[in-house]
PDB file of C-alpha atoms in Angstrom:
ATOM      1  CA  MET K   1     -70.296 158.394 173.204  1.00 90.00           C
ATOM      2  CA  ILE K   2     -72.519 160.142 175.743  1.00 96.00           C
ATOM      3  CA  TRP K   3     -74.589 163.098 174.555  1.00 98.00           C
ATOM      4  CA  THR K   4     -73.774 166.456 176.164  1.00 97.00           C
ATOM      5  CA  PRO K   5     -74.504 170.062 175.059  1.00 97.00           C
ATOM      6  CA  LYS K   6     -70.869 170.450 173.966  1.00 98.00           C
ATOM      7  CA  LEU K   7     -70.892 167.220 171.959  1.00 98.00           C
ATOM      8  CA  ALA K   8     -74.226 168.075 170.305  1.00 98.00           C
ATOM      9  CA  TYR K   9     -72.919 171.546 169.387  1.00 98.00           C
ATOM     10  CA  SER K  10     -69.766 169.973 167.931  1.00 98.00           C
ATOM     11  CA  VAL K  11     -71.882 167.576 165.851  1.00 98.00           C
ATOM     12  CA  GLY K  12     -73.692 170.621 164.426  1.00 98.00           C
ATOM     13  CA  LEU K  13     -70.368 172.182 163.472  1.00 98.00           C
ATOM     14  CA  ILE K  14     -69.050 168.949 161.933  1.00 98.00           C
ATOM     15  CA  THR K  15     -72.299 168.583 159.983  1.00 98.00           C
ATOM     16  CA  THR K  16     -71.796 171.989 158.353  1.00 97.00           C
ATOM     17  CA  ASP K  17     -68.074 172.797 158.246  1.00 95.00           C
ATOM     18  CA  GLY K  18     -66.469 169.475 159.087  1.00 96.00           C
ATOM     19  CA  ASN K  19     -65.107 166.775 156.831  1.00 96.00           C
ATOM     20  CA  LEU K  20     -64.783 163.065 157.546  1.00 97.00           C
ATOM     21  CA  SER K  21     -61.834 161.515 155.753  1.00 97.00           C
ATOM     22  CA  PRO K  22     -62.512 158.286 153.824  1.00 96.00           C
ATOM     23  CA  ASP K  23     -59.769 156.623 155.922  1.00 96.00           C
ATOM     24  CA  GLY K  24     -62.230 156.030 158.771  1.00 96.00           C
ATOM     25  CA  ARG K  25     -60.232 157.979 161.315  1.00 96.00           C
ATOM     26  CA  HIS K  26     -59.432 161.609 160.522  1.00 97.00           C
ATOM     27  CA  PHE K  27     -61.397 164.871 160.575  1.00 97.00           C
ATOM     28  CA  ASP K  28     -60.882 168.333 159.153  1.00 96.00           C
ATOM     29  CA  PHE K  29     -62.801 171.294 160.546  1.00 96.00           C
ATOM     30  CA  THR K  30     -62.445 174.601 158.676  1.00 95.00           C
ATOM     31  CA  SER K  31     -63.858 178.063 159.338  1.00 94.00           C
ATOM     32  CA  ASN K  32     -63.149 181.715 158.602  1.00 92.00           C
ATOM     33  CA  ASP K  33     -63.693 182.353 162.326  1.00 93.00           C
ATOM     34  CA  ARG K  34     -60.729 181.417 164.489  1.00 95.00           C
ATOM     35  CA  ASP K  35     -62.979 181.856 167.547  1.00 95.00           C
ATOM     36  CA  LEU K  36     -65.232 179.097 166.211  1.00 96.00           C
ATOM     37  CA  ILE K  37     -62.249 176.767 165.769  1.00 96.00           C
ATOM     38  CA  GLU K  38     -61.154 177.539 169.333  1.00 97.00           C
ATOM     39  CA  THR K  39     -64.648 176.761 170.655  1.00 97.00           C
ATOM     40  CA  PHE K  40     -64.797 173.519 168.660  1.00 97.00           C
ATOM     41  CA  LYS K  41     -61.381 172.552 169.987  1.00 97.00           C
ATOM     42  CA  GLU K  42     -62.462 173.194 173.583  1.00 97.00           C
ATOM     43  CA  CYS K  43     -65.743 171.277 173.180  1.00 97.00           C
ATOM     44  CA  LEU K  44     -63.940 168.128 172.021  1.00 97.00           C
ATOM     45  CA  ASN K  45     -60.921 168.665 174.309  1.00 96.00           C
ATOM     46  CA  LEU K  46     -58.515 168.653 171.358  1.00 96.00           C
ATOM     47  CA  LYS K  47     -54.813 169.443 171.704  1.00 95.00           C
ATOM     48  CA  ASN K  48     -54.081 169.765 167.982  1.00 95.00           C
ATOM     49  CA  LYS K  49     -52.770 173.020 166.534  1.00 95.00           C
ATOM     50  CA  ILE K  50     -54.921 175.431 164.540  1.00 96.00           C
ATOM     51  CA  CYS K  51     -53.451 176.171 161.116  1.00 94.00           C
ATOM     52  CA  THR K  52     -54.270 178.643 158.352  1.00 91.00           C
ATOM     53  CA  LYS K  53     -55.785 177.551 155.052  1.00 82.00           C
ATOM     54  CA  LYS K  54     -56.320 179.195 151.690  1.00 74.00           C
ATOM     55  CA  SER K  55     -59.860 180.477 151.242  1.00 65.00           C
ATOM     56  CA  GLY K  56     -61.682 179.080 148.218  1.00 62.00           C
ATOM     57  CA  GLY K  57     -62.776 182.595 147.244  1.00 59.00           C
ATOM     58  CA  THR K  58     -59.692 184.750 147.868  1.00 57.00           C
ATOM     59  CA  LYS K  59     -56.994 182.051 147.491  1.00 60.00           C
ATOM     60  CA  LYS K  60     -55.301 183.671 150.488  1.00 64.00           C
ATOM     61  CA  ASN K  61     -54.596 182.185 153.914  1.00 69.00           C
ATOM     62  CA  THR K  62     -57.689 183.722 155.482  1.00 76.00           C
ATOM     63  CA  SER K  63     -59.358 180.533 156.748  1.00 89.00           C
ATOM     64  CA  PHE K  64     -58.480 178.399 159.747  1.00 94.00           C
ATOM     65  CA  ARG K  65     -58.527 174.653 160.196  1.00 95.00           C
ATOM     66  CA  ILE K  66     -57.898 171.940 162.727  1.00 96.00           C
ATOM     67  CA  GLN K  67     -57.176 168.332 161.768  1.00 97.00           C
ATOM     68  CA  PHE K  68     -57.324 165.414 164.175  1.00 97.00           C
ATOM     69  CA  GLY K  69     -57.873 161.674 164.386  1.00 97.00           C
ATOM     70  CA  ASP K  70     -60.421 159.841 166.542  1.00 97.00           C
ATOM     71  CA  VAL K  71     -61.628 156.396 165.489  1.00 97.00           C
ATOM     72  CA  LYS K  72     -64.227 156.143 168.252  1.00 97.00           C
ATOM     73  CA  LEU K  73     -65.810 159.508 167.386  1.00 97.00           C
ATOM     74  CA  TYR K  74     -65.690 158.718 163.656  1.00 97.00           C
ATOM     75  CA  ARG K  75     -67.494 155.397 164.020  1.00 98.00           C
ATOM     76  CA  TRP K  76     -70.068 156.931 166.347  1.00 98.00           C
ATOM     77  CA  LEU K  77     -70.810 159.740 163.877  1.00 98.00           C
ATOM     78  CA  LEU K  78     -71.450 157.126 161.195  1.00 98.00           C
ATOM     79  CA  THR K  79     -74.109 155.562 163.422  1.00 98.00           C
ATOM     80  CA  ILE K  80     -76.028 158.847 163.748  1.00 98.00           C
ATOM     81  CA  GLY K  81     -76.052 159.531 159.998  1.00 97.00           C
ATOM     82  CA  LEU K  82     -72.874 161.434 159.064  1.00 98.00           C
ATOM     83  CA  MET K  83     -70.449 160.168 156.421  1.00 96.00           C
ATOM     84  CA  PRO K  84     -67.573 161.278 154.137  1.00 96.00           C
ATOM     85  CA  ASN K  85     -68.501 163.530 151.182  1.00 93.00           C
ATOM     86  CA  LYS K  86     -71.776 164.272 152.942  1.00 94.00           C
ATOM     87  CA  SER K  87     -72.723 167.697 151.552  1.00 91.00           C
ATOM     88  CA  LYS K  88     -75.257 166.658 148.895  1.00 93.00           C
ATOM     89  CA  ILE K  89     -76.363 163.299 150.303  1.00 96.00           C
ATOM     90  CA  LEU K  90     -76.925 164.155 153.957  1.00 97.00           C
ATOM     91  CA  GLY K  91     -80.305 163.179 155.369  1.00 97.00           C
ATOM     92  CA  PRO K  92     -81.860 162.975 158.860  1.00 98.00           C
ATOM     93  CA  LEU K  93     -79.518 162.572 161.826  1.00 98.00           C
ATOM     94  CA  LYS K  94     -80.158 160.666 165.038  1.00 98.00           C
ATOM     95  CA  ILE K  95     -80.128 163.582 167.482  1.00 98.00           C
ATOM     96  CA  PRO K  96     -82.036 163.184 170.782  1.00 98.00           C
ATOM     97  CA  ASP K  97     -84.734 165.831 171.226  1.00 98.00           C
ATOM     98  CA  LYS K  98     -83.076 166.930 174.494  1.00 97.00           C
ATOM     99  CA  PHE K  99     -79.925 167.946 172.609  1.00 98.00           C
ATOM    100  CA  PHE K 100     -81.404 168.993 169.273  1.00 98.00           C
ATOM    101  CA  PHE K 101     -81.167 172.764 169.840  1.00 98.00           C
ATOM    102  CA  HIS K 102     -77.536 172.441 170.949  1.00 98.00           C
ATOM    103  CA  PHE K 103     -76.908 170.657 167.659  1.00 98.00           C
ATOM    104  CA  LEU K 104     -78.906 173.299 165.789  1.00 98.00           C
ATOM    105  CA  ARG K 105     -76.893 176.136 167.367  1.00 98.00           C
ATOM    106  CA  GLY K 106     -73.761 174.492 165.962  1.00 98.00           C
ATOM    107  CA  HIS K 107     -75.481 174.212 162.588  1.00 98.00           C
ATOM    108  CA  LEU K 108     -76.346 177.922 162.751  1.00 98.00           C
ATOM    109  CA  ASP K 109     -72.805 178.929 163.728  1.00 97.00           C
ATOM    110  CA  GLY K 110     -71.409 176.808 160.903  1.00 96.00           C
ATOM    111  CA  ASP K 111     -73.539 177.484 157.821  1.00 93.00           C
ATOM    112  CA  GLY K 112     -76.439 179.563 159.134  1.00 95.00           C
ATOM    113  CA  SER K 113     -77.031 183.310 159.087  1.00 95.00           C
ATOM    114  CA  ILE K 114     -78.722 185.951 161.213  1.00 94.00           C
ATOM    115  CA  TRP K 115     -80.139 189.083 159.565  1.00 90.00           C
ATOM    116  CA  LYS K 116     -81.173 192.050 161.686  1.00 87.00           C
ATOM    117  CA  TYR K 117     -82.076 195.501 160.367  1.00 81.00           C
ATOM    118  CA  PHE K 118     -84.581 198.335 160.563  1.00 77.00           C
ATOM    119  CA  ASP K 119     -87.140 198.597 157.770  1.00 73.00           C
ATOM    120  CA  GLN K 120     -86.540 201.654 155.564  1.00 69.00           C
ATOM    121  CA  VAL K 121     -90.277 202.216 155.131  1.00 67.00           C
ATOM    122  CA  TYR K 122     -91.120 201.680 158.815  1.00 64.00           C
ATOM    123  CA  PRO K 123     -87.974 202.888 160.650  1.00 63.00           C
ATOM    124  CA  LYS K 124     -89.143 201.668 164.048  1.00 69.00           C
ATOM    125  CA  SER K 125     -89.808 198.161 162.747  1.00 77.00           C
ATOM    126  CA  LEU K 126     -86.912 195.809 163.458  1.00 83.00           C
ATOM    127  CA  ARG K 127     -86.559 192.940 160.988  1.00 86.00           C
ATOM    128  CA  LEU K 128     -85.013 189.667 162.052  1.00 92.00           C
ATOM    129  CA  TYR K 129     -84.381 186.506 160.048  1.00 95.00           C
ATOM    130  CA  ILE K 130     -82.554 183.280 160.860  1.00 97.00           C
ATOM    131  CA  THR K 131     -81.542 180.945 158.034  1.00 97.00           C
ATOM    132  CA  PHE K 132     -80.054 177.465 157.819  1.00 97.00           C
ATOM    133  CA  THR K 133     -78.266 176.363 154.653  1.00 97.00           C
ATOM    134  CA  SER K 134     -77.453 172.977 153.137  1.00 97.00           C
ATOM    135  CA  ALA K 135     -76.724 171.469 149.730  1.00 96.00           C
ATOM    136  CA  SER K 136     -79.044 168.606 150.731  1.00 97.00           C
ATOM    137  CA  LEU K 137     -82.792 169.243 150.656  1.00 97.00           C
ATOM    138  CA  PRO K 138     -83.676 166.093 152.687  1.00 97.00           C
ATOM    139  CA  HIS K 139     -81.380 167.289 155.471  1.00 98.00           C
ATOM    140  CA  LEU K 140     -83.091 170.688 155.700  1.00 98.00           C
ATOM    141  CA  GLU K 141     -86.506 169.037 155.500  1.00 98.00           C
ATOM    142  CA  TRP K 142     -85.525 166.953 158.511  1.00 98.00           C
ATOM    143  CA  ILE K 143     -84.413 170.075 160.424  1.00 98.00           C
ATOM    144  CA  GLN K 144     -87.671 171.800 159.506  1.00 98.00           C
ATOM    145  CA  SER K 145     -89.739 168.838 160.732  1.00 98.00           C
ATOM    146  CA  LYS K 146     -87.804 168.631 164.014  1.00 98.00           C
ATOM    147  CA  ILE K 147     -88.273 172.345 164.749  1.00 98.00           C
ATOM    148  CA  GLN K 148     -91.978 172.078 163.909  1.00 98.00           C
ATOM    149  CA  LYS K 149     -92.328 169.083 166.210  1.00 98.00           C
ATOM    150  CA  LEU K 150     -90.479 170.674 169.148  1.00 98.00           C
ATOM    151  CA  ILE K 151     -91.677 174.312 169.077  1.00 97.00           C
ATOM    152  CA  ALA K 152     -94.397 174.396 166.376  1.00 97.00           C
ATOM    153  CA  LYS K 153     -92.447 176.732 164.077  1.00 97.00           C
ATOM    154  CA  LYS K 154     -92.101 175.745 160.428  1.00 94.00           C
ATOM    155  CA  GLY K 155     -90.221 178.428 158.507  1.00 96.00           C
ATOM    156  CA  SER K 156     -90.014 178.312 154.726  1.00 96.00           C
ATOM    157  CA  LEU K 157     -87.781 176.285 152.427  1.00 97.00           C
ATOM    158  CA  GLN K 158     -86.241 178.118 149.483  1.00 94.00           C
ATOM    159  CA  LYS K 159     -83.876 177.272 146.631  1.00 93.00           C
ATOM    160  CA  GLY K 160     -80.665 179.288 146.542  1.00 84.00           C
ATOM    161  CA  LYS K 161     -77.604 179.184 144.292  1.00 87.00           C
ATOM    162  CA  GLY K 162     -76.486 175.586 144.573  1.00 90.00           C
ATOM    163  CA  VAL K 163     -77.980 175.250 148.060  1.00 95.00           C
ATOM    164  CA  PHE K 164     -81.289 175.120 149.885  1.00 97.00           C
ATOM    165  CA  VAL K 165     -82.248 177.590 152.605  1.00 97.00           C
ATOM    166  CA  LEU K 166     -84.600 177.194 155.561  1.00 98.00           C
ATOM    167  CA  LYS K 167     -85.712 180.700 156.601  1.00 97.00           C
ATOM    168  CA  PHE K 168     -87.515 181.930 159.718  1.00 97.00           C
ATOM    169  CA  SER K 169     -89.027 185.411 160.005  1.00 94.00           C
ATOM    170  CA  LYS K 170     -88.971 187.618 163.093  1.00 92.00           C
ATOM    171  CA  TRP K 171     -91.258 186.036 165.672  1.00 93.00           C
ATOM    172  CA  ASP K 172     -90.410 182.495 164.645  1.00 96.00           C
ATOM    173  CA  SER K 173     -86.736 183.513 164.898  1.00 96.00           C
ATOM    174  CA  VAL K 174     -87.325 184.892 168.393  1.00 94.00           C
ATOM    175  CA  ALA K 175     -88.890 181.578 169.419  1.00 96.00           C
ATOM    176  CA  LEU K 176     -85.869 179.776 167.979  1.00 96.00           C
ATOM    177  CA  ILE K 177     -83.445 182.066 169.817  1.00 96.00           C
ATOM    178  CA  LYS K 178     -85.071 181.318 173.168  1.00 95.00           C
ATOM    179  CA  ASN K 179     -84.458 177.612 172.582  1.00 96.00           C
ATOM    180  CA  LEU K 180     -81.033 177.893 170.971  1.00 96.00           C
ATOM    181  CA  TYR K 181     -79.342 180.052 173.570  1.00 95.00           C
ATOM    182  CA  LYS K 182     -79.133 179.132 177.241  1.00 91.00           C
ATOM    183  CA  PRO K 183     -76.667 180.324 179.894  1.00 90.00           C
ATOM    184  CA  ASN K 184     -73.095 179.075 179.513  1.00 92.00           C
ATOM    185  CA  VAL K 185     -73.518 177.171 176.255  1.00 95.00           C
ATOM    186  CA  PRO K 186     -70.846 177.161 173.521  1.00 97.00           C
ATOM    187  CA  CYS K 187     -71.618 179.527 170.655  1.00 96.00           C
ATOM    188  CA  LEU K 188     -70.056 181.945 168.182  1.00 96.00           C
ATOM    189  CA  GLN K 189     -69.908 185.255 170.031  1.00 94.00           C
ATOM    190  CA  ARG K 190     -70.410 187.534 167.028  1.00 92.00           C
ATOM    191  CA  LYS K 191     -73.782 185.879 166.362  1.00 94.00           C
ATOM    192  CA  TYR K 192     -74.735 185.857 170.028  1.00 94.00           C
ATOM    193  CA  VAL K 193     -74.164 189.630 170.210  1.00 91.00           C
ATOM    194  CA  LEU K 194     -76.864 190.126 167.565  1.00 90.00           C
ATOM    195  CA  ILE K 195     -79.545 188.055 169.271  1.00 91.00           C
ATOM    196  CA  LYS K 196     -78.967 188.574 172.994  1.00 90.00           C
ATOM    197  CA  GLU K 197     -81.525 191.403 173.183  1.00 88.00           C
ATOM    198  CA  PHE K 198     -84.241 188.839 172.380  1.00 87.00           C
ATOM    199  CA  LEU K 199     -83.393 186.599 175.322  1.00 88.00           C
ATOM    200  CA  PRO K 200     -85.495 186.775 178.494  1.00 80.00           C
ATOM    201  CA  GLY K 201     -84.229 189.497 180.824  1.00 70.00           C
ATOM    202  CA  ARG K 202     -81.779 190.946 178.280  1.00 59.00           C
ATOM    203  CA  ARG K 203     -81.868 194.249 176.431  1.00 49.00           C
ATOM    204  CA  GLY K 204     -79.286 194.976 173.764  1.00 45.00           C
ATOM    205  CA  GLU K 205     -78.324 197.872 171.545  1.00 40.00           C
ATOM    206  CA  THR K 206     -80.010 197.337 168.185  1.00 42.00           C
ATOM    207  CA  GLY K 207     -77.975 199.861 166.201  1.00 40.00           C
ATOM    208  CA  LYS K 208     -80.496 202.161 164.515  1.00 39.00           C
ATOM    209  CA  HIS K 209     -80.668 201.905 160.723  1.00 34.00           C
ATOM    210  CA  ALA K 210     -77.779 199.461 160.648  1.00 37.00           C
ATOM    211  CA  THR K 211     -77.986 196.140 158.796  1.00 36.00           C
ATOM    212  CA  PHE K 212     -76.295 193.111 160.285  1.00 37.00           C
ATOM    213  CA  ARG K 213     -75.792 189.720 158.680  1.00 43.00           C
ATOM    214  CA  VAL K 214     -73.618 187.086 160.278  1.00 48.00           C
TER     215      VAL K 214
END
């Protein structure tokens, strides 16, 4: 496999919301965002149909999934550190520095969050946080070390309910955004809408007193 921005982004999505079957061939990618499934499908040039799936929380068909088989991709993913039943045992991945932020954007679109709101005490002060989530602490520690190495931003690791969270405050988040988002890269549009005002040469509508989390 040859690294490209689309492939690196897809690896980020597989790392968070993807599942490698123990059969050594098949994949399942699930998301509540059909747009994200469509983007994933386009990045890997898949022809498989997108189906609905029952959400673990609502038990209703509110999630979407795509299932496909690719032995070559499966074996390659094993060589970079992914595996079946990876959630709690995932560690560092072999991602080239050149493609790390494409991978990280996929990670953010899969299991990450963006918070943006105006402080109630200081109404003109815009708060911004970016978080990455994983059930594996070593995996988040690796992400933290890579970000620190590449752009000298560390963030803070926190323990959540059954997961670990790597959190970046406003100016560290802005630095991340400038590396995560480049022209014409695959991304989840509803998250891009929140951060585009922080990109060079862009000014967006912040939405006074509104709180956004995606």
